[in-house]
Coordinates of C-alpha atoms in Angstrom, one line a residue:
M1 CA -11.7 -2.7 -3.1
A2 CA -8.4 -1.5 -1.0
S3 CA -8.7 0.6 2.2
A4 CA -7.0 3.9 2.4
V5 CA -3.6 2.8 4.5
H6 CA -2.0 6.0 6.6
E7 CA 1.6 5.2 7.3
I8 CA 2.9 5.1 10.9
T9 CA 6.9 5.7 11.9
P10 CA 8.4 3.3 13.9
A11 CA 7.9 5.5 17.1
E12 CA 4.2 5.7 16.5
A13 CA 4.0 1.8 16.0
S14 CA 6.4 1.2 19.0
A15 CA 4.0 3.6 21.6
H16 CA 1.3 1.4 20.3
P17 CA 1.4 -2.0 19.2
N18 CA -0.7 -3.8 16.9
P19 CA -3.2 -6.1 19.4
E20 CA -2.5 -9.8 19.0
S21 CA -6.2 -9.7 19.8
I22 CA -9.0 -8.5 19.9
V23 CA -12.8 -9.3 20.9
V24 CA -15.3 -8.2 19.2
R25 CA -19.3 -8.7 20.1
F26 CA -22.3 -7.8 17.1
A27 CA -25.8 -7.4 19.1
G28 CA -29.5 -7.0 18.1
D29 CA -32.4 -7.8 17.5
S30 CA -32.7 -11.4 16.1
G31 CA -34.3 -10.4 12.8
D32 CA -31.0 -7.5 12.9
G33 CA -29.2 -10.7 11.1
M34 CA -26.3 -10.5 13.5
Q35 CA -25.1 -14.2 13.2
L36 CA -25.3 -13.9 9.6
T37 CA -22.8 -11.0 10.4
G38 CA -20.8 -12.6 12.7
G39 CA -20.4 -15.7 10.6
Q40 CA -19.5 -13.7 7.2
F41 CA -17.4 -12.0 9.8
T42 CA -15.8 -15.0 11.0
L43 CA -15.1 -16.2 6.9
S44 CA -13.1 -13.4 6.7
T45 CA -10.6 -13.8 9.7
A46 CA -9.7 -16.9 8.6
L47 CA -8.8 -15.8 5.0
A48 CA -6.2 -13.5 6.7
G49 CA -4.8 -15.8 8.9
N50 CA -5.7 -15.3 12.3
D51 CA -6.9 -17.6 15.2
L52 CA -10.1 -17.7 16.0
A53 CA -12.9 -18.7 18.2
T54 CA -16.6 -17.7 18.1
F55 CA -19.7 -17.4 20.0
P56 CA -22.9 -17.1 18.8
D57 CA -25.5 -16.6 21.7
F58 CA -29.3 -16.9 20.6
P59 CA -32.5 -16.2 22.1
A60 CA -34.6 -19.4 22.8
E61 CA -37.9 -17.7 21.3
I62 CA -38.5 -18.7 17.3
R63 CA -39.2 -14.7 17.1
A64 CA -39.6 -12.7 19.7
P65 CA -41.2 -9.8 19.7
Q66 CA -39.2 -7.1 18.5
G67 CA -36.9 -4.8 20.3
T68 CA -37.7 -6.6 23.3
L69 CA -34.4 -8.0 25.6
F70 CA -35.6 -11.4 25.8
G71 CA -35.2 -11.1 21.4
V72 CA -31.9 -9.7 21.6
S73 CA -29.5 -12.1 19.4
A74 CA -25.6 -11.6 19.7
F75 CA -22.4 -13.2 18.0
Q76 CA -19.1 -12.5 19.5
I77 CA -15.4 -13.7 18.0
N78 CA -12.0 -13.5 19.5
F79 CA -9.5 -12.9 16.9
G80 CA -5.6 -12.7 17.2
S81 CA -2.0 -13.0 16.0
T82 CA -1.3 -16.0 19.0
E83 CA -3.0 -19.3 19.8
V84 CA -7.0 -18.4 20.8
E85 CA -8.7 -20.8 22.8
T86 CA -11.6 -18.9 24.0
A87 CA -14.2 -16.5 22.7
G88 CA -13.1 -14.1 24.9
D89 CA -13.5 -12.9 28.2
Q90 CA -14.9 -9.6 27.6
P91 CA -15.5 -7.6 24.5
D92 CA -13.3 -4.7 23.1
V93 CA -16.4 -3.7 20.6
L94 CA -20.5 -3.9 20.9
I95 CA -21.9 -3.2 17.7
A96 CA -25.4 -2.6 19.4
M97 CA -28.4 -2.2 16.5
N98 CA -30.9 -1.7 19.0
P99 CA -31.1 0.0 22.8
A100 CA -32.4 -4.3 23.5
G101 CA -28.9 -5.3 22.0
L102 CA -27.0 -2.4 24.1
K103 CA -28.6 -2.9 27.8
V104 CA -28.3 -6.7 27.4
N105 CA -24.4 -6.9 26.4
V106 CA -22.7 -3.3 27.3
D107 CA -22.0 -5.2 31.0
A108 CA -20.1 -7.5 29.4
L109 CA -18.0 -5.0 27.5
K110 CA -14.3 -4.1 29.3
P111 CA -13.8 -0.5 30.7
G112 CA -12.7 1.4 28.0
G113 CA -14.1 -0.8 25.4
L114 CA -15.6 0.8 22.3
I115 CA -19.3 0.9 21.3
I116 CA -20.8 1.7 18.1
A117 CA -24.5 2.3 18.0
D118 CA -27.3 2.8 15.8
E119 CA -28.8 5.6 17.4
G120 CA -31.3 5.3 14.2
E121 CA -33.2 2.7 16.8
F122 CA -33.2 4.1 19.5
G123 CA -35.9 6.1 19.6
Q124 CA -38.9 6.0 22.9
R125 CA -40.8 3.1 21.5
N126 CA -37.8 0.9 21.2
L127 CA -35.9 2.9 24.5
D128 CA -39.8 1.7 26.4
K129 CA -39.5 -2.2 24.9
A130 CA -35.2 -2.6 26.3
K131 CA -36.0 -0.5 29.9
Y132 CA -34.4 2.9 29.6
A133 CA -35.8 5.4 31.4
A134 CA -33.4 7.9 29.8
N135 CA -31.9 6.9 25.9
P136 CA -28.1 6.1 27.0
L137 CA -26.8 7.8 24.3
T138 CA -27.0 10.9 25.5
D139 CA -27.2 10.8 29.4
G140 CA -23.9 10.5 30.6
S141 CA -24.8 6.0 31.7
L142 CA -21.7 4.5 29.4
A143 CA -19.3 7.0 30.5
K144 CA -16.9 4.1 31.4
W145 CA -16.6 2.9 27.8
Q146 CA -15.6 5.1 24.7
L147 CA -19.5 5.2 22.5
L148 CA -19.2 6.0 18.9
S149 CA -23.2 6.3 17.5
F150 CA -24.4 7.7 14.0
N151 CA -27.3 6.3 12.3
I152 CA -26.7 3.3 10.4
S153 CA -30.5 2.6 9.6
Q154 CA -30.5 6.2 7.8
L155 CA -27.4 5.7 6.6
T156 CA -28.5 2.0 5.0
L157 CA -31.4 3.5 3.7
D158 CA -29.4 6.3 2.1
A159 CA -26.8 3.5 0.3
V160 CA -30.0 1.1 -1.4
K161 CA -31.9 4.0 -2.4
P162 CA -31.0 3.1 -6.3
F163 CA -32.1 -0.1 -5.9
G164 CA -35.8 0.6 -5.2
L165 CA -36.6 -1.3 -2.4
G166 CA -39.1 -0.9 0.5
N167 CA -38.3 0.7 3.0
K168 CA -38.4 -2.9 5.1
E169 CA -36.2 -4.7 2.0
A170 CA -33.9 -2.3 2.6
L171 CA -33.2 -2.0 6.1
R172 CA -32.8 -5.3 6.0
C173 CA -29.5 -4.4 4.4
K174 CA -28.1 -3.1 7.8
N175 CA -26.0 -5.8 8.7
M176 CA -24.3 -5.4 5.7
W177 CA -23.2 -1.8 6.6
T178 CA -22.4 -2.8 9.5
L179 CA -20.3 -5.2 8.6
G180 CA -18.5 -3.2 6.1
L181 CA -17.4 -1.3 8.9
A182 CA -16.3 -3.7 10.5
L183 CA -14.4 -5.2 7.7
W184 CA -13.0 -1.7 7.5
M185 CA -12.0 -1.5 11.0
F186 CA -10.2 -4.7 11.4
D187 CA -8.3 -4.2 7.5
R188 CA -10.5 -6.9 6.1
D189 CA -10.7 -7.9 2.2
R190 CA -14.5 -7.5 1.1
Q191 CA -14.5 -9.5 -2.0
P192 CA -15.1 -12.7 -0.3
I193 CA -18.1 -11.0 1.3
V194 CA -18.7 -9.4 -2.4
D195 CA -18.7 -13.2 -3.6
W196 CA -20.5 -14.8 -1.1
L197 CA -23.6 -12.2 -2.1
K198 CA -23.3 -13.0 -5.5
A199 CA -24.2 -16.4 -5.0
K200 CA -26.6 -16.1 -2.1
F201 CA -28.7 -13.6 -4.2
A202 CA -27.7 -15.7 -7.6
K203 CA -31.7 -15.4 -8.5
T204 CA -32.4 -11.8 -7.6
P205 CA -29.7 -9.4 -8.6
T206 CA -30.7 -6.4 -7.6
L207 CA -30.6 -8.3 -3.8
A208 CA -27.3 -8.7 -4.4
E209 CA -26.0 -5.3 -5.6
A210 CA -27.8 -3.4 -2.9
N211 CA -26.0 -5.4 0.0
I212 CA -23.1 -4.7 -1.9
A213 CA -23.5 -1.5 -2.2
A214 CA -24.4 -1.4 1.8
L215 CA -21.3 -3.3 2.5
N216 CA -18.9 -1.1 0.9
A217 CA -20.9 2.3 1.9
G218 CA -20.6 0.8 5.6
H219 CA -16.0 0.2 4.2
A220 CA -16.4 4.1 3.3
Y221 CA -17.6 5.3 6.4
G222 CA -15.0 4.5 8.5
E223 CA -12.7 5.5 5.4
T224 CA -13.9 9.1 5.1
A225 CA -14.7 8.9 9.5
E226 CA -11.3 7.8 10.7
L227 CA -10.3 11.1 11.8
A228 CA -13.1 10.8 13.7
G229 CA -13.0 10.3 18.0
P230 CA -12.7 6.6 18.3
L231 CA -13.1 4.8 15.1
K232 CA -9.6 3.8 14.0
Q233 CA -8.5 1.2 12.3
H234 CA -6.6 -2.0 13.7
H235 CA -4.4 -4.4 12.4
V236 CA -4.1 -8.1 13.7
A237 CA -1.4 -10.3 12.0
A238 CA -2.0 -13.6 10.7
A239 CA -1.0 -16.4 13.1
P240 CA 2.0 -18.4 12.8
V241 CA 0.2 -22.1 11.7
E242 CA 1.8 -25.2 10.2
A243 CA 1.5 -25.7 6.3
G244 CA -1.7 -27.2 5.9
L245 CA -5.2 -26.9 4.1
Y246 CA -7.3 -25.2 6.7
R247 CA -10.9 -24.3 7.1
T248 CA -13.3 -23.1 9.8
V249 CA -15.8 -25.6 11.6
T250 CA -18.2 -25.8 13.9
G251 CA -18.7 -28.6 16.4
A252 CA -21.6 -29.7 14.0
E253 CA -20.1 -30.1 11.4
A254 CA -16.9 -31.7 12.6
I255 CA -19.3 -34.5 14.8
S256 CA -21.0 -34.8 11.1
L257 CA -17.1 -35.0 9.3
G258 CA -16.0 -37.7 11.9
L259 CA -18.9 -39.6 11.9
V260 CA -18.6 -40.0 8.3
A261 CA -14.7 -40.7 8.9
G262 CA -15.4 -43.7 11.4
T263 CA -17.6 -45.3 9.0
H264 CA -15.5 -44.9 5.6
L265 CA -12.6 -46.4 8.4
A266 CA -15.0 -49.2 9.9
D267 CA -15.9 -50.0 6.2
L268 CA -19.7 -49.3 6.8
P269 CA -22.5 -47.3 5.5
M270 CA -24.3 -45.2 8.2
F271 CA -27.7 -44.9 9.0
F272 CA -28.9 -41.7 10.9
G273 CA -32.4 -41.1 12.6
G274 CA -33.1 -37.5 13.5
Y275 CA -35.4 -35.6 15.0
P276 CA -35.1 -31.7 15.8
I277 CA -34.0 -30.0 18.6
T278 CA -32.0 -27.4 19.7
P279 CA -29.5 -27.0 19.6
A280 CA -28.3 -30.7 17.9
S281 CA -30.3 -30.2 14.4
A282 CA -27.3 -28.7 13.2
I283 CA -26.1 -32.0 12.9
L284 CA -28.9 -33.6 10.9
H285 CA -28.7 -30.5 8.3
H286 CA -25.0 -30.9 8.0
L287 CA -25.4 -35.2 7.3
S288 CA -28.4 -35.2 5.1
R289 CA -25.7 -33.2 2.7
L290 CA -23.4 -36.3 2.5
K291 CA -25.5 -39.2 1.3
E292 CA -22.8 -39.6 -1.6
Y293 CA -20.6 -40.5 1.5
G294 CA -23.1 -44.4 2.4
V295 CA -24.9 -41.7 4.7
T296 CA -28.9 -42.1 4.9
T297 CA -30.9 -39.5 7.1
F298 CA -34.1 -40.3 8.5
Q299 CA -36.3 -37.1 10.0
A300 CA -38.5 -39.5 12.2
E301 CA -41.8 -38.3 13.7
D302 CA -40.3 -38.2 17.3
E303 CA -37.7 -38.8 19.3
I304 CA -38.5 -42.4 20.0
A305 CA -38.8 -43.4 16.6
A306 CA -35.7 -42.1 15.9
I307 CA -33.3 -43.9 17.8
A308 CA -35.1 -47.7 17.4
S309 CA -35.0 -46.5 13.7
A310 CA -31.1 -46.0 14.1
I311 CA -30.9 -49.4 16.4
G312 CA -33.1 -51.3 13.7
A313 CA -30.4 -49.7 11.2
S314 CA -27.9 -51.8 13.4
Y315 CA -29.3 -54.7 13.7
A316 CA -29.1 -54.8 9.8
G317 CA -25.5 -54.6 9.7
Q318 CA -25.4 -51.1 9.2
L319 CA -23.4 -48.2 12.1
G320 CA -27.0 -46.5 13.9
V321 CA -26.3 -42.8 14.5
T322 CA -29.0 -40.9 16.7
S323 CA -28.6 -37.2 18.1
S324 CA -30.3 -35.1 20.6
S325 CA -30.1 -32.5 23.4
G326 CA -31.1 -33.4 27.0
P327 CA -35.1 -33.8 26.6
G328 CA -34.8 -35.7 23.6
I329 CA -32.0 -38.1 25.7
A330 CA -34.3 -38.6 28.4
L331 CA -37.1 -40.0 25.7
K332 CA -34.2 -42.1 23.7
G333 CA -33.7 -43.4 27.8
E334 CA -35.5 -46.9 27.3
A335 CA -34.3 -47.1 23.6
I336 CA -31.1 -47.0 24.7
G337 CA -31.6 -49.4 27.0
L338 CA -32.5 -51.4 24.5
A339 CA -29.4 -51.4 22.6
I340 CA -27.2 -52.5 25.4
M341 CA -29.4 -55.3 25.9
T342 CA -29.6 -56.4 22.5
E343 CA -25.3 -55.8 22.7
L344 CA -25.6 -53.7 18.9
P345 CA -23.5 -50.7 18.2
L346 CA -25.2 -47.0 18.3
V347 CA -23.8 -43.7 18.2
I348 CA -26.0 -41.1 20.6
V349 CA -24.9 -37.6 20.4
N350 CA -26.0 -35.2 22.8
S351 CA -25.4 -31.4 22.5
Q352 CA -25.9 -30.6 26.3
R353 CA -28.2 -27.2 26.8
G354 CA -29.4 -25.8 29.9
G355 CA -31.7 -27.5 31.5
P356 CA -33.7 -29.0 32.8
S357 CA -37.4 -30.0 30.8
T358 CA -37.2 -27.4 28.0
G359 CA -34.6 -24.7 29.9
L360 CA -32.3 -22.8 28.2
P361 CA -32.8 -24.4 24.8
T362 CA -30.5 -22.2 23.5
K363 CA -28.2 -21.5 26.2
T364 CA -25.2 -24.0 27.0
E365 CA -24.2 -26.4 29.8
Q366 CA -22.5 -29.4 30.5
S367 CA -25.2 -30.9 33.4
D368 CA -26.4 -33.8 31.2
L369 CA -23.1 -36.2 32.6
Y370 CA -25.0 -37.8 35.0
Q371 CA -27.7 -38.9 32.7
A372 CA -25.1 -40.2 30.1
V373 CA -23.3 -42.2 32.5
Y374 CA -25.8 -43.3 35.2
G375 CA -29.9 -42.2 33.4
R376 CA -31.0 -46.1 32.7
N377 CA -33.1 -48.1 34.2
G378 CA -31.4 -51.1 35.7
D379 CA -26.9 -51.3 35.4
A380 CA -27.0 -50.5 32.4
P381 CA -23.1 -49.5 31.0
M382 CA -22.3 -47.5 28.3
P383 CA -19.0 -45.6 27.3
V384 CA -19.3 -41.4 27.5
L385 CA -17.1 -39.7 25.6
A386 CA -16.2 -35.6 25.7
A387 CA -15.0 -33.2 23.0
R388 CA -13.0 -29.9 24.3
S389 CA -13.6 -28.5 21.2
A390 CA -15.5 -27.8 17.6
S391 CA -12.0 -29.1 15.9
D392 CA -12.1 -32.1 18.3
C393 CA -15.4 -33.3 18.1
F394 CA -13.8 -34.5 14.3
E395 CA -11.7 -37.0 16.8
V396 CA -14.3 -37.7 19.1
A397 CA -16.4 -39.4 16.3
I398 CA -14.6 -41.8 15.2
E399 CA -13.0 -43.1 18.5
A400 CA -17.1 -43.0 19.8
V401 CA -17.0 -44.9 16.0
R402 CA -14.4 -47.4 16.8
I403 CA -15.5 -48.5 20.6
A404 CA -19.1 -48.7 19.1
T405 CA -18.3 -51.4 15.9
Q406 CA -14.7 -53.1 18.0
Y407 CA -17.6 -53.8 21.0
M408 CA -20.8 -53.9 20.1
T409 CA -22.1 -51.1 22.5
P410 CA -24.2 -47.9 22.2
V411 CA -21.5 -45.0 22.8
M412 CA -22.3 -41.5 24.1
L413 CA -21.2 -39.0 22.8
L414 CA -21.2 -35.5 24.8
T415 CA -20.8 -32.1 23.6
D416 CA -22.9 -28.6 24.3
G417 CA -25.0 -25.7 22.8
Y418 CA -21.1 -23.7 22.3
I419 CA -19.0 -26.9 20.8
A420 CA -21.9 -27.3 18.2
N421 CA -22.6 -23.6 17.4
A422 CA -19.2 -22.4 17.7
A423 CA -16.6 -21.8 14.7
E424 CA -12.9 -22.2 15.0
P425 CA -10.0 -23.0 12.4
W426 CA -9.2 -26.8 11.8
K427 CA -6.5 -28.4 9.8
V428 CA -7.4 -30.9 7.6
P429 CA -6.3 -33.4 8.3
D430 CA -4.7 -36.3 5.8
V431 CA -6.6 -39.3 6.0
S432 CA -3.9 -41.6 4.3
G433 CA -2.7 -41.2 8.1
L434 CA -6.5 -42.4 9.7
Q435 CA -5.9 -45.9 10.9
P436 CA -9.0 -48.3 9.6
F437 CA -10.8 -50.7 11.9
P438 CA -13.0 -52.2 9.3
V439 CA -15.8 -54.2 10.6
R440 CA -16.4 -58.0 9.6
H441 CA -19.6 -59.5 10.3
L442 CA -19.9 -63.1 10.8
E443 CA -20.9 -65.2 7.4
E444 CA -20.8 -68.6 8.0
V445 CA -21.4 -71.6 11.4
P446 CA -18.9 -71.0 13.2
E447 CA -17.5 -74.8 14.6
G448 CA -19.9 -76.1 16.9
G449 CA -22.5 -74.1 16.2
F450 CA -24.0 -70.2 15.9
Q451 CA -24.6 -69.0 18.5
P452 CA -25.5 -65.0 19.0
Y453 CA -24.5 -64.1 22.3
A454 CA -20.7 -65.9 22.1
R455 CA -17.8 -63.6 22.7
D456 CA -15.1 -62.8 22.0
E457 CA -11.6 -61.1 23.6
K458 CA -13.5 -58.2 23.9
L459 CA -16.5 -60.0 25.0
A460 CA -18.7 -58.4 22.3
R461 CA -20.7 -60.6 20.9
P462 CA -21.3 -61.8 17.0
W463 CA -22.6 -58.6 14.1
V464 CA -24.9 -60.7 12.1
K465 CA -26.8 -59.6 9.2
P466 CA -30.6 -61.0 9.4
G467 CA -30.9 -63.5 6.6
T468 CA -27.4 -64.9 6.8
P469 CA -27.9 -68.2 6.1
G470 CA -27.5 -70.7 9.0
L471 CA -26.9 -67.5 11.4
L472 CA -31.0 -67.0 12.0
H473 CA -31.6 -65.5 15.4
R474 CA -33.3 -62.6 16.9
I475 CA -32.9 -60.4 19.5
G476 CA -35.0 -57.8 22.0
G477 CA -35.0 -56.5 25.6
I478 CA -35.8 -59.4 28.0
E479 CA -33.2 -61.0 29.1
K480 CA -31.3 -63.7 27.3
A481 CA -29.2 -66.9 27.8
Q482 CA -25.4 -66.4 27.6
G483 CA -24.5 -67.9 24.3
T484 CA -27.7 -69.7 22.9
G485 CA -29.7 -65.9 23.4
N486 CA -32.4 -67.9 24.1
I487 CA -35.1 -66.1 26.8
D488 CA -33.4 -66.6 30.3
Y489 CA -35.3 -65.4 33.1
S490 CA -33.2 -67.4 36.1
P491 CA -31.2 -65.9 38.8
S492 CA -27.7 -66.8 37.7
N493 CA -27.8 -66.1 33.6
H494 CA -29.0 -62.7 34.8
Q495 CA -26.3 -61.8 37.3
A496 CA -23.7 -64.0 34.5
M497 CA -25.6 -61.4 31.7
T498 CA -24.9 -58.6 33.6
E499 CA -21.9 -58.8 34.6
F500 CA -20.7 -59.8 31.1
R501 CA -21.8 -56.2 30.0
R502 CA -20.1 -54.6 32.8
D503 CA -16.6 -56.2 32.5
K504 CA -17.2 -55.3 28.7
V505 CA -17.4 -52.3 28.9
A506 CA -15.3 -51.1 32.0
G507 CA -12.5 -53.2 30.1
I508 CA -12.5 -50.4 27.3
A509 CA -8.7 -50.2 26.4
V510 CA -8.6 -46.4 26.3
P511 CA -5.4 -44.3 26.6
D512 CA -3.8 -43.5 29.9
Q513 CA -5.4 -40.0 30.8
Q514 CA -2.0 -36.7 29.4
V515 CA -1.4 -33.7 31.8
E516 CA -2.4 -31.7 29.7
L517 CA -0.5 -28.5 30.8
G518 CA 2.2 -28.7 33.9
E519 CA 3.4 -32.0 35.4
T520 CA 2.1 -35.1 37.3
S521 CA 2.4 -34.5 40.6
G522 CA 2.0 -30.7 42.5
T523 CA -0.1 -28.3 44.4
L524 CA -2.9 -28.5 42.2
A525 CA -4.9 -30.3 39.6
V526 CA -7.6 -28.0 37.2
V527 CA -9.5 -31.3 35.6
G528 CA -11.9 -30.4 33.4
W529 CA -14.1 -31.9 30.4
G530 CA -16.0 -31.0 26.9
S531 CA -16.2 -27.3 26.5
T532 CA -13.9 -25.9 29.5
F533 CA -10.9 -26.9 27.6
G534 CA -10.3 -23.2 26.5
P535 CA -10.9 -21.1 29.8
I536 CA -9.0 -24.1 32.1
H537 CA -6.0 -24.1 29.8
Q538 CA -5.8 -20.5 29.5
A539 CA -5.9 -20.0 33.3
V540 CA -3.8 -22.4 34.1
R541 CA -1.0 -20.9 31.5
R542 CA -1.1 -17.5 33.2
A543 CA -1.0 -18.6 36.3
R544 CA 1.6 -21.0 35.6
K545 CA 3.4 -17.9 34.3
R546 CA 3.1 -16.3 38.0
G547 CA 4.4 -19.0 39.9
A548 CA 1.9 -21.2 40.6
D549 CA 2.3 -24.7 41.1
V550 CA -0.8 -25.8 39.0
H551 CA -1.4 -27.9 36.5
H552 CA -4.4 -29.0 33.8
I553 CA -5.9 -32.2 33.4
H554 CA -8.7 -32.5 30.5
I555 CA -10.2 -35.8 30.8
R556 CA -11.9 -37.5 26.9
H557 CA -13.0 -41.2 28.2
I558 CA -15.8 -40.5 30.7
W559 CA -16.5 -43.7 31.2
P560 CA -14.4 -45.4 31.2
M561 CA -11.7 -43.7 32.5
P562 CA -8.4 -44.1 32.0
A563 CA -7.0 -46.4 33.8
N564 CA -4.1 -44.5 35.6
L565 CA -6.4 -41.1 36.3
G566 CA -6.8 -42.1 40.0
A567 CA -2.8 -42.7 40.4
L568 CA -2.5 -39.0 38.9
L569 CA -4.7 -37.3 40.9
R570 CA -3.7 -38.6 44.3
G571 CA -0.8 -36.9 42.9
Y572 CA -2.1 -33.5 43.7
E573 CA -2.3 -32.1 47.1
H574 CA -5.7 -30.3 45.6
I575 CA -8.1 -31.1 42.6
L576 CA -10.4 -28.5 41.0
V577 CA -13.1 -29.2 39.1
P578 CA -14.9 -26.3 37.4
E579 CA -17.8 -27.2 35.1
M580 CA -21.3 -25.8 33.8
N581 CA -23.3 -27.4 36.2
T582 CA -23.5 -28.4 40.0
G583 CA -20.9 -31.3 40.1
Q584 CA -21.2 -34.1 38.1
L585 CA -17.6 -35.4 37.2
K586 CA -16.9 -33.9 40.8
T587 CA -18.7 -36.4 42.1
V588 CA -17.7 -39.0 39.7
L589 CA -14.4 -38.7 40.4
R590 CA -14.9 -38.9 44.0
D591 CA -16.9 -42.0 43.6
Q592 CA -14.2 -44.2 41.6
F593 CA -10.7 -42.7 42.4
L594 CA -11.5 -41.9 46.7
V595 CA -10.4 -38.0 45.9
D596 CA -11.3 -35.1 47.6
A597 CA -12.0 -32.9 44.4
K598 CA -13.5 -29.3 45.0
P599 CA -16.2 -28.4 42.3
L600 CA -16.1 -24.9 40.6
N601 CA -19.8 -24.4 39.2
K602 CA -21.2 -22.3 36.6
V603 CA -24.9 -22.5 35.4
S604 CA -25.7 -19.2 33.8
G605 CA -26.1 -20.6 30.2
Q606 CA -22.8 -19.0 29.2
P607 CA -19.5 -20.6 28.7
F608 CA -16.6 -19.5 32.0
R609 CA -14.8 -16.6 31.8
I610 CA -10.7 -17.2 32.1
S611 CA -10.9 -14.8 35.2
E612 CA -13.1 -17.2 37.0
I613 CA -11.3 -20.2 37.0
E614 CA -7.8 -18.0 37.5
A615 CA -9.6 -16.3 41.1
A616 CA -10.0 -20.0 41.8
I617 CA -6.4 -20.9 41.3
A618 CA -5.3 -17.7 43.1
D619 CA -7.1 -19.2 46.2
Y620 CA -5.9 -22.6 46.3
C621 CA -1.9 -21.8 45.1
G622 CA -1.3 -18.3 46.9
T623 CA -0.3 -16.3 43.5
G624 CA -1.9 -12.9 45.4
G625 CA -6.0 -11.9 44.7
E626 CA -5.6 -10.1 41.3
T627 CA -6.1 -12.2 38.4
L628 CA -5.2 -11.1 34.9
V629 CA -8.4 -10.4 32.7
E630 CA -7.0 -11.3 29.2
A631 CA -4.2 -9.9 30.3
D632 CA -1.9 -11.1 27.7
R633 CA -3.4 -9.6 25.5
T634 CA -2.0 -5.7 24.2
E635 CA -5.2 -3.7 24.3
L636 CA -6.8 -1.3 22.2
P637 CA -5.5 1.7 21.9
S638 CA -7.3 4.4 23.3
I639 CA -9.6 6.7 22.1
E640 CA -6.1 9.3 21.6
A641 CA -4.5 6.6 20.2
V642 CA -3.1 7.0 16.1
N643 CA -4.4 5.6 13.3
P644 CA -2.4 2.8 12.4

């Protein structure tokens, strides 16, 4: 199954070096299997040893009318032989399965990039649905890009004809034909995909063989058409990485594994109460497969029942966990207050999406920070953590479990739609190196008698399993007396208990804030949180290469904030806060530290581009108006390039 390899001379290799990284976007109708295609291409890329980052981009509709602009599904992957931290600013290659996929995505393609289009789908009906007045494949409107169009639909039908499939069923194989072409184009091995297809269609071997035939046909087309214009084969070398066991992981998978690891480090079983909502549902799906690790999952009838069941599990001595997105977190708000009032451990995962209300259910945003820090009735402080990437979710989930169980408090863990769905390589940690923090439930009556709201040095109250002899107690949402836990409405008690709850959270020990790139003082600090890490880090790195006095700070502990953060921020002349909202962290920093933080906001439902942050840095640091758009990536060879 090895592809034909054309040996190149040293002179050819020097003239056209292999690219360090390439960005490819697959786009088509939501029924074209773009996410599956992208996922399998990601698998082959990981097995080739490249570093990578992906960006699945779903339509909001469950199944939009076929061929329409709002039904387009896309999958972008940036892979390379060097460190990759974002899914890429501009694709080098756009594979468009229909006119709508082309129209929605072509403006993101870099000038001179390659379009591969299925001309079999560019009939008048589909052109009308995509609002094209003329066929873009023939009217010259795509002149600033390289264009390669051929009838993928017909080529797929020809490839699977021997298997006797109906026309509709046969056309479902065209994503595999397209994947085969992409595997040839980037010198990838087909065997892992063949093995996967055989496993997936084990009960229907005819479908497996048809899809394999389509995969092989697409690969063969690349081999036989390699002399025709822009279709070239590109080899991207493996990225240098430290030795270890690696796997690709999405944020939802990493959070699930981190929660399991955290509960094992706490020596507790886990109860997860959830309700399906995009993009948080994947956590429920993953945890439901991990029953053998002491995980109980419960799909409730609504968001309120989901969190209430998790609080009940925590009262019973397990660790309650729940997850949702912004609208569901709003519904859970009263119950979150109950968990704060009863001082029970609880982990709440918020996979943020565009809002308000239903908003942009499949698009990414960071607009729930106010909700996480402030969004409850009464003075109801709660620790808030934010993961920066898919792989970082594992460590942050463990940290959330540690804080929840050690301080007897609910904790909110913020991710977003990009982190939840994006995949990247993850070095599987040596679990023997993880520090346990075992929970000890109170099991005997203390000297002087049992008080359910007595406090330890962390101001945490004891955790007692119901039914433990001599430790009968009650909890609830009405204010309790310090110590005894009796209902107490008195002004002095409410003042004292409010301050205890505040001081407990404020006193949580979090690590000092580190500078991710640069020094502890200077002209400009770019301060971020969550999934903006990749584009900020790359933009700061590039600007520093050009001599800019710019530095990167990324905050994991949103509340309480690191004790040294205020002094650190005051060491810079300017503070820029890029975030996918209208300035929420910026406001918190101004409030807490009286620093003149300035916003860089984006609320388009799409992640930041590196170039957008570079341009903002240039305004502060005077490094020249021209920014680098993917400047660290060697350009793909042009149409006249030698085939490597």
